[in-house]
Amino acid sequence: MAVAFDLRALQAEFEKEFHKIVRTELLANFGSRVSSAEEGLLLKQILGVMLTTLDSTTTMDATDRMIRVAASSDSVIVKHFMQAKGPGVIALSGLPCFNNNIAKRATASLTNLRDAYLTGARGRAPARLHLTKTRPVYDFVRMALGIGMHGLENHENFPDGMNLEDATIGEKVSLIHEVSYAAHPAKNLR
Protein backbone atom coordinates (compact mmCIF):
# COMPACT_ATOMS: atom_id res chain seq x y z
CA MET A 1 0.00 0.00 0.00
CA ALA A 2 2.68 2.53 1.00
CA VAL A 3 4.70 1.76 -2.12
CA ALA A 4 1.64 2.46 -4.28
CA PHE A 5 1.27 5.89 -2.67
CA ASP A 6 4.94 6.66 -3.26
CA LEU A 7 4.74 5.50 -6.87
CA ARG A 8 1.68 7.67 -7.50
CA ALA A 9 3.36 10.71 -5.93
CA LEU A 10 6.53 10.09 -7.94
CA GLN A 11 4.49 9.68 -11.15
CA ALA A 12 2.54 12.89 -10.50
CA GLU A 13 5.74 14.81 -9.85
CA PHE A 14 7.36 13.34 -12.97
CA GLU A 15 4.38 14.17 -15.18
CA LYS A 16 4.44 17.78 -14.01
CA GLU A 17 8.14 18.03 -14.92
CA PHE A 18 7.52 16.12 -18.17
CA HIS A 19 4.94 18.71 -19.29
CA LYS A 20 7.57 21.44 -18.83
CA ILE A 21 10.19 19.43 -20.75
CA VAL A 22 7.88 18.81 -23.72
CA ARG A 23 6.71 22.42 -23.89
CA THR A 24 10.28 23.74 -23.68
CA GLU A 25 11.48 21.38 -26.41
CA LEU A 26 8.47 22.11 -28.61
CA LEU A 27 9.25 25.82 -28.49
CA ALA A 28 13.00 25.30 -28.86
CA ASN A 29 12.73 23.03 -31.89
CA PHE A 30 9.55 24.23 -33.62
CA GLY A 31 8.79 27.59 -32.03
CA SER A 32 9.45 29.59 -35.19
CA ARG A 33 7.11 27.28 -37.14
CA VAL A 34 4.24 27.13 -34.63
CA SER A 35 2.04 30.17 -34.04
CA SER A 36 1.02 31.02 -30.51
CA ALA A 37 -2.57 30.15 -31.50
CA GLU A 38 -1.49 26.64 -32.59
CA GLU A 39 0.87 25.98 -29.70
CA GLY A 40 -1.71 25.02 -27.06
CA LEU A 41 -3.58 22.54 -29.21
CA LEU A 42 -0.41 20.97 -30.63
CA LEU A 43 1.11 20.65 -27.16
CA LYS A 44 -2.10 19.03 -25.89
CA GLN A 45 -2.08 16.51 -28.76
CA ILE A 46 1.61 15.69 -28.28
CA LEU A 47 1.26 15.26 -24.52
CA GLY A 48 -1.84 13.12 -24.97
CA VAL A 49 0.04 10.62 -27.12
CA MET A 50 3.20 10.75 -25.00
CA LEU A 51 1.38 10.25 -21.68
CA THR A 52 -0.56 7.31 -23.12
CA THR A 53 2.74 5.78 -24.23
CA LEU A 54 4.27 6.54 -20.84
CA ASP A 55 1.45 4.61 -19.14
CA SER A 56 1.83 1.62 -21.47
CA THR A 57 5.62 1.28 -21.11
CA THR A 58 6.02 1.04 -17.33
CA THR A 59 7.96 -2.25 -17.50
CA MET A 60 10.70 -0.84 -19.73
CA ASP A 61 14.04 0.54 -18.54
CA ALA A 62 13.99 4.32 -18.20
CA THR A 63 16.18 5.17 -21.20
CA ASP A 64 14.40 2.87 -23.66
CA ARG A 65 11.05 3.94 -22.28
CA MET A 66 11.71 7.65 -22.77
CA ILE A 67 13.02 7.07 -26.30
CA ARG A 68 9.75 5.33 -27.14
CA VAL A 69 7.69 8.02 -25.39
CA ALA A 70 9.47 10.83 -27.24
CA ALA A 71 9.04 9.14 -30.63
CA SER A 72 5.37 8.39 -30.02
CA SER A 73 4.32 11.89 -31.06
CA ASP A 74 6.08 11.80 -34.44
CA SER A 75 2.88 11.19 -36.38
CA VAL A 76 1.12 14.07 -34.61
CA ILE A 77 3.97 16.44 -35.44
CA VAL A 78 4.27 15.27 -39.06
CA LYS A 79 0.51 15.59 -39.56
CA HIS A 80 0.55 19.09 -38.06
CA PHE A 81 3.33 20.40 -40.29
CA MET A 82 2.18 18.62 -43.45
CA GLN A 83 -1.35 20.02 -43.42
CA ALA A 84 -2.32 22.21 -46.40
CA LYS A 85 -1.44 25.54 -44.74
CA GLY A 86 1.50 24.13 -42.76
CA PRO A 87 5.18 24.95 -43.33
CA GLY A 88 5.88 21.53 -44.84
CA VAL A 89 8.85 19.20 -44.68
CA ILE A 90 11.37 21.90 -43.76
CA ALA A 91 9.71 22.25 -40.34
CA LEU A 92 10.40 18.57 -39.61
CA SER A 93 14.15 19.17 -39.47
CA GLY A 94 13.75 19.81 -35.73
CA LEU A 95 12.12 16.42 -35.06
CA PRO A 96 15.28 14.38 -34.31
CA CYS A 97 16.55 16.99 -31.86
CA PHE A 98 13.08 17.29 -30.29
CA ASN A 99 12.88 13.53 -29.71
CA ASN A 100 16.48 13.22 -28.52
CA ASN A 101 16.24 16.10 -26.05
CA ILE A 102 12.93 14.93 -24.61
CA ALA A 103 14.25 11.37 -24.19
CA LYS A 104 17.46 12.54 -22.48
CA ARG A 105 15.82 15.13 -20.23
CA ALA A 106 12.89 12.87 -19.29
CA THR A 107 15.25 9.97 -18.50
CA ALA A 108 17.34 12.24 -16.29
CA SER A 109 14.24 13.61 -14.57
CA LEU A 110 12.75 10.17 -13.89
CA THR A 111 16.08 8.78 -12.71
CA ASN A 112 16.65 11.72 -10.37
CA LEU A 113 13.13 11.44 -8.94
CA ARG A 114 13.52 7.70 -8.39
CA ASP A 115 16.82 8.33 -6.66
CA ALA A 116 15.28 11.01 -4.45
CA TYR A 117 12.35 8.80 -3.46
CA LEU A 118 14.41 5.66 -2.89
CA THR A 119 17.26 7.26 -0.94
CA GLY A 120 15.02 9.37 1.27
CA ALA A 121 16.11 12.71 -0.21
CA ARG A 122 12.40 13.58 -0.53
CA GLY A 123 11.93 12.65 3.11
CA ARG A 124 10.94 9.40 4.80
CA ALA A 125 7.32 9.76 3.67
CA PRO A 126 7.33 11.52 0.27
CA ALA A 127 3.66 10.82 -0.58
CA ARG A 128 2.44 12.14 2.77
CA LEU A 129 1.10 15.44 1.46
CA HIS A 130 -1.02 13.69 -1.17
CA LEU A 131 -2.91 11.57 1.37
CA THR A 132 -5.90 12.18 3.62
CA LYS A 133 -7.59 9.29 5.43
CA THR A 134 -4.79 6.81 4.75
CA ARG A 135 -2.04 9.15 5.96
CA PRO A 136 -1.85 7.69 9.52
CA VAL A 137 -1.21 4.16 8.21
CA TYR A 138 1.29 5.43 5.64
CA ASP A 139 3.09 7.52 8.28
CA PHE A 140 3.19 4.52 10.62
CA VAL A 141 4.84 2.29 8.00
CA ARG A 142 7.22 4.91 6.64
CA MET A 143 8.08 6.92 9.74
CA ALA A 144 7.36 4.89 12.88
CA LEU A 145 8.57 1.55 11.50
CA GLY A 146 11.20 3.16 9.27
CA ILE A 147 10.29 1.05 6.25
CA GLY A 148 11.32 2.95 3.17
CA MET A 149 10.33 2.51 -0.43
CA HIS A 150 11.51 -0.82 -1.83
CA GLY A 151 13.83 -0.93 -4.84
CA LEU A 152 17.02 0.92 -3.87
CA GLU A 153 19.24 -2.10 -4.56
CA ASN A 154 17.74 -2.48 -8.02
CA HIS A 155 18.07 1.25 -8.68
CA GLU A 156 21.75 1.03 -7.75
CA ASN A 157 22.22 -2.12 -9.91
CA PHE A 158 22.70 -4.49 -6.94
CA PRO A 159 26.20 -3.30 -5.90
CA ASP A 160 26.66 -6.10 -3.34
CA GLY A 161 24.22 -8.66 -4.76
CA MET A 162 20.46 -9.17 -4.42
CA ASN A 163 18.82 -8.72 -1.01
CA LEU A 164 22.11 -8.11 0.79
CA GLU A 165 21.74 -4.42 1.53
CA ASP A 166 17.97 -4.05 1.61
CA ALA A 167 15.41 -6.32 3.26
CA THR A 168 13.09 -8.23 0.96
CA ILE A 169 9.48 -7.16 0.58
CA GLY A 170 8.49 -10.27 2.55
CA GLU A 171 10.70 -9.24 5.47
CA LYS A 172 9.12 -5.79 5.48
CA VAL A 173 5.59 -7.24 5.36
CA SER A 174 6.49 -9.57 8.23
CA LEU A 175 7.68 -6.62 10.29
CA ILE A 176 4.41 -4.73 9.69
CA HIS A 177 2.41 -7.85 10.59
CA GLU A 178 4.45 -8.49 13.76
CA VAL A 179 4.03 -4.92 14.96
CA SER A 180 0.31 -5.01 14.16
CA TYR A 181 -0.11 -8.31 16.01
CA ALA A 182 1.84 -7.05 19.02
CA ALA A 183 -0.28 -3.89 19.19
CA HIS A 184 -3.62 -5.72 18.94
CA PRO A 185 -3.19 -9.38 20.04
CA ALA A 186 -6.84 -9.82 21.07
CA LYS A 187 -8.15 -8.75 17.63
CA ASN A 188 -5.87 -11.24 15.91
CA LEU A 189 -7.27 -14.23 17.79
CA ARG A 190 -10.62 -14.05 16.05
GROMACS .gro file of C-alpha atoms in nm:
model
  190
    1MET     CA    1   0.000   0.000   0.000
    2ALA     CA    2   0.268   0.253   0.100
    3VAL     CA    3   0.470   0.176  -0.212
    4ALA     CA    4   0.164   0.246  -0.428
    5PHE     CA    5   0.127   0.589  -0.267
    6ASP     CA    6   0.494   0.666  -0.326
    7LEU     CA    7   0.474   0.550  -0.687
    8ARG     CA    8   0.168   0.767  -0.750
    9ALA     CA    9   0.336   1.071  -0.593
   10LEU     CA   10   0.653   1.009  -0.794
   11GLN     CA   11   0.449   0.968  -1.115
   12ALA     CA   12   0.254   1.289  -1.050
   13GLU     CA   13   0.574   1.481  -0.985
   14PHE     CA   14   0.736   1.334  -1.297
   15GLU     CA   15   0.438   1.417  -1.518
   16LYS     CA   16   0.444   1.778  -1.401
   17GLU     CA   17   0.814   1.803  -1.492
   18PHE     CA   18   0.752   1.612  -1.817
   19HIS     CA   19   0.494   1.871  -1.929
   20LYS     CA   20   0.757   2.144  -1.883
   21ILE     CA   21   1.019   1.943  -2.075
   22VAL     CA   22   0.788   1.881  -2.372
   23ARG     CA   23   0.671   2.242  -2.389
   24THR     CA   24   1.028   2.374  -2.368
   25GLU     CA   25   1.148   2.138  -2.641
   26LEU     CA   26   0.847   2.211  -2.861
   27LEU     CA   27   0.925   2.582  -2.849
   28ALA     CA   28   1.300   2.530  -2.886
   29ASN     CA   29   1.273   2.303  -3.189
   30PHE     CA   30   0.955   2.423  -3.362
   31GLY     CA   31   0.879   2.759  -3.203
   32SER     CA   32   0.945   2.959  -3.519
   33ARG     CA   33   0.711   2.728  -3.714
   34VAL     CA   34   0.424   2.713  -3.463
   35SER     CA   35   0.204   3.017  -3.404
   36SER     CA   36   0.102   3.102  -3.051
   37ALA     CA   37  -0.257   3.015  -3.150
   38GLU     CA   38  -0.149   2.664  -3.259
   39GLU     CA   39   0.087   2.598  -2.970
   40GLY     CA   40  -0.171   2.502  -2.706
   41LEU     CA   41  -0.358   2.254  -2.921
   42LEU     CA   42  -0.041   2.097  -3.063
   43LEU     CA   43   0.111   2.065  -2.716
   44LYS     CA   44  -0.210   1.903  -2.589
   45GLN     CA   45  -0.208   1.651  -2.876
   46ILE     CA   46   0.161   1.569  -2.828
   47LEU     CA   47   0.126   1.526  -2.452
   48GLY     CA   48  -0.184   1.312  -2.497
   49VAL     CA   49   0.004   1.062  -2.712
   50MET     CA   50   0.320   1.075  -2.500
   51LEU     CA   51   0.138   1.025  -2.168
   52THR     CA   52  -0.056   0.731  -2.312
   53THR     CA   53   0.274   0.578  -2.423
   54LEU     CA   54   0.427   0.654  -2.084
   55ASP     CA   55   0.145   0.461  -1.914
   56SER     CA   56   0.183   0.162  -2.147
   57THR     CA   57   0.562   0.128  -2.111
   58THR     CA   58   0.602   0.104  -1.733
   59THR     CA   59   0.796  -0.225  -1.750
   60MET     CA   60   1.070  -0.084  -1.973
   61ASP     CA   61   1.404   0.054  -1.854
   62ALA     CA   62   1.399   0.432  -1.820
   63THR     CA   63   1.618   0.517  -2.120
   64ASP     CA   64   1.440   0.287  -2.366
   65ARG     CA   65   1.105   0.394  -2.228
   66MET     CA   66   1.171   0.765  -2.277
   67ILE     CA   67   1.302   0.707  -2.630
   68ARG     CA   68   0.975   0.533  -2.714
   69VAL     CA   69   0.769   0.802  -2.539
   70ALA     CA   70   0.947   1.083  -2.724
   71ALA     CA   71   0.904   0.914  -3.063
   72SER     CA   72   0.537   0.839  -3.002
   73SER     CA   73   0.432   1.189  -3.106
   74ASP     CA   74   0.608   1.180  -3.444
   75SER     CA   75   0.288   1.119  -3.638
   76VAL     CA   76   0.112   1.407  -3.461
   77ILE     CA   77   0.397   1.644  -3.544
   78VAL     CA   78   0.427   1.527  -3.906
   79LYS     CA   79   0.051   1.559  -3.956
   80HIS     CA   80   0.055   1.909  -3.806
   81PHE     CA   81   0.333   2.040  -4.029
   82MET     CA   82   0.218   1.862  -4.345
   83GLN     CA   83  -0.135   2.002  -4.342
   84ALA     CA   84  -0.232   2.221  -4.640
   85LYS     CA   85  -0.144   2.554  -4.474
   86GLY     CA   86   0.150   2.413  -4.276
   87PRO     CA   87   0.518   2.495  -4.333
   88GLY     CA   88   0.588   2.153  -4.484
   89VAL     CA   89   0.885   1.920  -4.468
   90ILE     CA   90   1.137   2.190  -4.376
   91ALA     CA   91   0.971   2.225  -4.034
   92LEU     CA   92   1.040   1.857  -3.961
   93SER     CA   93   1.415   1.917  -3.947
   94GLY     CA   94   1.375   1.981  -3.573
   95LEU     CA   95   1.212   1.642  -3.506
   96PRO     CA   96   1.528   1.438  -3.431
   97CYS     CA   97   1.655   1.699  -3.186
   98PHE     CA   98   1.308   1.729  -3.029
   99ASN     CA   99   1.288   1.353  -2.971
  100ASN     CA  100   1.648   1.322  -2.852
  101ASN     CA  101   1.624   1.610  -2.605
  102ILE     CA  102   1.293   1.493  -2.461
  103ALA     CA  103   1.425   1.137  -2.419
  104LYS     CA  104   1.746   1.254  -2.248
  105ARG     CA  105   1.582   1.513  -2.023
  106ALA     CA  106   1.289   1.287  -1.929
  107THR     CA  107   1.525   0.997  -1.850
  108ALA     CA  108   1.734   1.224  -1.629
  109SER     CA  109   1.424   1.361  -1.457
  110LEU     CA  110   1.275   1.017  -1.389
  111THR     CA  111   1.608   0.878  -1.271
  112ASN     CA  112   1.665   1.172  -1.037
  113LEU     CA  113   1.313   1.144  -0.894
  114ARG     CA  114   1.352   0.770  -0.839
  115ASP     CA  115   1.682   0.833  -0.666
  116ALA     CA  116   1.528   1.101  -0.445
  117TYR     CA  117   1.235   0.880  -0.346
  118LEU     CA  118   1.441   0.566  -0.289
  119THR     CA  119   1.726   0.726  -0.094
  120GLY     CA  120   1.502   0.937   0.127
  121ALA     CA  121   1.611   1.271  -0.021
  122ARG     CA  122   1.240   1.358  -0.053
  123GLY     CA  123   1.193   1.265   0.311
  124ARG     CA  124   1.094   0.940   0.480
  125ALA     CA  125   0.732   0.976   0.367
  126PRO     CA  126   0.733   1.152   0.027
  127ALA     CA  127   0.366   1.082  -0.058
  128ARG     CA  128   0.244   1.214   0.277
  129LEU     CA  129   0.110   1.544   0.146
  130HIS     CA  130  -0.102   1.369  -0.117
  131LEU     CA  131  -0.291   1.157   0.137
  132THR     CA  132  -0.590   1.218   0.362
  133LYS     CA  133  -0.759   0.929   0.543
  134THR     CA  134  -0.479   0.681   0.475
  135ARG     CA  135  -0.204   0.915   0.596
  136PRO     CA  136  -0.185   0.769   0.952
  137VAL     CA  137  -0.121   0.416   0.821
  138TYR     CA  138   0.129   0.543   0.564
  139ASP     CA  139   0.309   0.752   0.828
  140PHE     CA  140   0.319   0.452   1.062
  141VAL     CA  141   0.484   0.229   0.800
  142ARG     CA  142   0.722   0.491   0.664
  143MET     CA  143   0.808   0.692   0.974
  144ALA     CA  144   0.736   0.489   1.288
  145LEU     CA  145   0.857   0.155   1.150
  146GLY     CA  146   1.120   0.316   0.927
  147ILE     CA  147   1.029   0.105   0.625
  148GLY     CA  148   1.132   0.295   0.317
  149MET     CA  149   1.033   0.251  -0.043
  150HIS     CA  150   1.151  -0.082  -0.183
  151GLY     CA  151   1.383  -0.093  -0.484
  152LEU     CA  152   1.702   0.092  -0.387
  153GLU     CA  153   1.924  -0.210  -0.456
  154ASN     CA  154   1.774  -0.248  -0.802
  155HIS     CA  155   1.807   0.125  -0.868
  156GLU     CA  156   2.175   0.103  -0.775
  157ASN     CA  157   2.222  -0.212  -0.991
  158PHE     CA  158   2.270  -0.449  -0.694
  159PRO     CA  159   2.620  -0.330  -0.590
  160ASP     CA  160   2.666  -0.610  -0.334
  161GLY     CA  161   2.422  -0.866  -0.476
  162MET     CA  162   2.046  -0.917  -0.442
  163ASN     CA  163   1.882  -0.872  -0.101
  164LEU     CA  164   2.211  -0.811   0.079
  165GLU     CA  165   2.174  -0.442   0.153
  166ASP     CA  166   1.797  -0.405   0.161
  167ALA     CA  167   1.541  -0.632   0.326
  168THR     CA  168   1.309  -0.823   0.096
  169ILE     CA  169   0.948  -0.716   0.058
  170GLY     CA  170   0.849  -1.027   0.255
  171GLU     CA  171   1.070  -0.924   0.547
  172LYS     CA  172   0.912  -0.579   0.548
  173VAL     CA  173   0.559  -0.724   0.536
  174SER     CA  174   0.649  -0.957   0.823
  175LEU     CA  175   0.768  -0.662   1.029
  176ILE     CA  176   0.441  -0.473   0.969
  177HIS     CA  177   0.241  -0.785   1.059
  178GLU     CA  178   0.445  -0.849   1.376
  179VAL     CA  179   0.403  -0.492   1.496
  180SER     CA  180   0.031  -0.501   1.416
  181TYR     CA  181  -0.011  -0.831   1.601
  182ALA     CA  182   0.184  -0.705   1.902
  183ALA     CA  183  -0.028  -0.389   1.919
  184HIS     CA  184  -0.362  -0.572   1.894
  185PRO     CA  185  -0.319  -0.938   2.004
  186ALA     CA  186  -0.684  -0.982   2.107
  187LYS     CA  187  -0.815  -0.875   1.763
  188ASN     CA  188  -0.587  -1.124   1.591
  189LEU     CA  189  -0.727  -1.423   1.779
  190ARG     CA  190  -1.062  -1.405   1.605
   0.00000   0.00000   0.00000
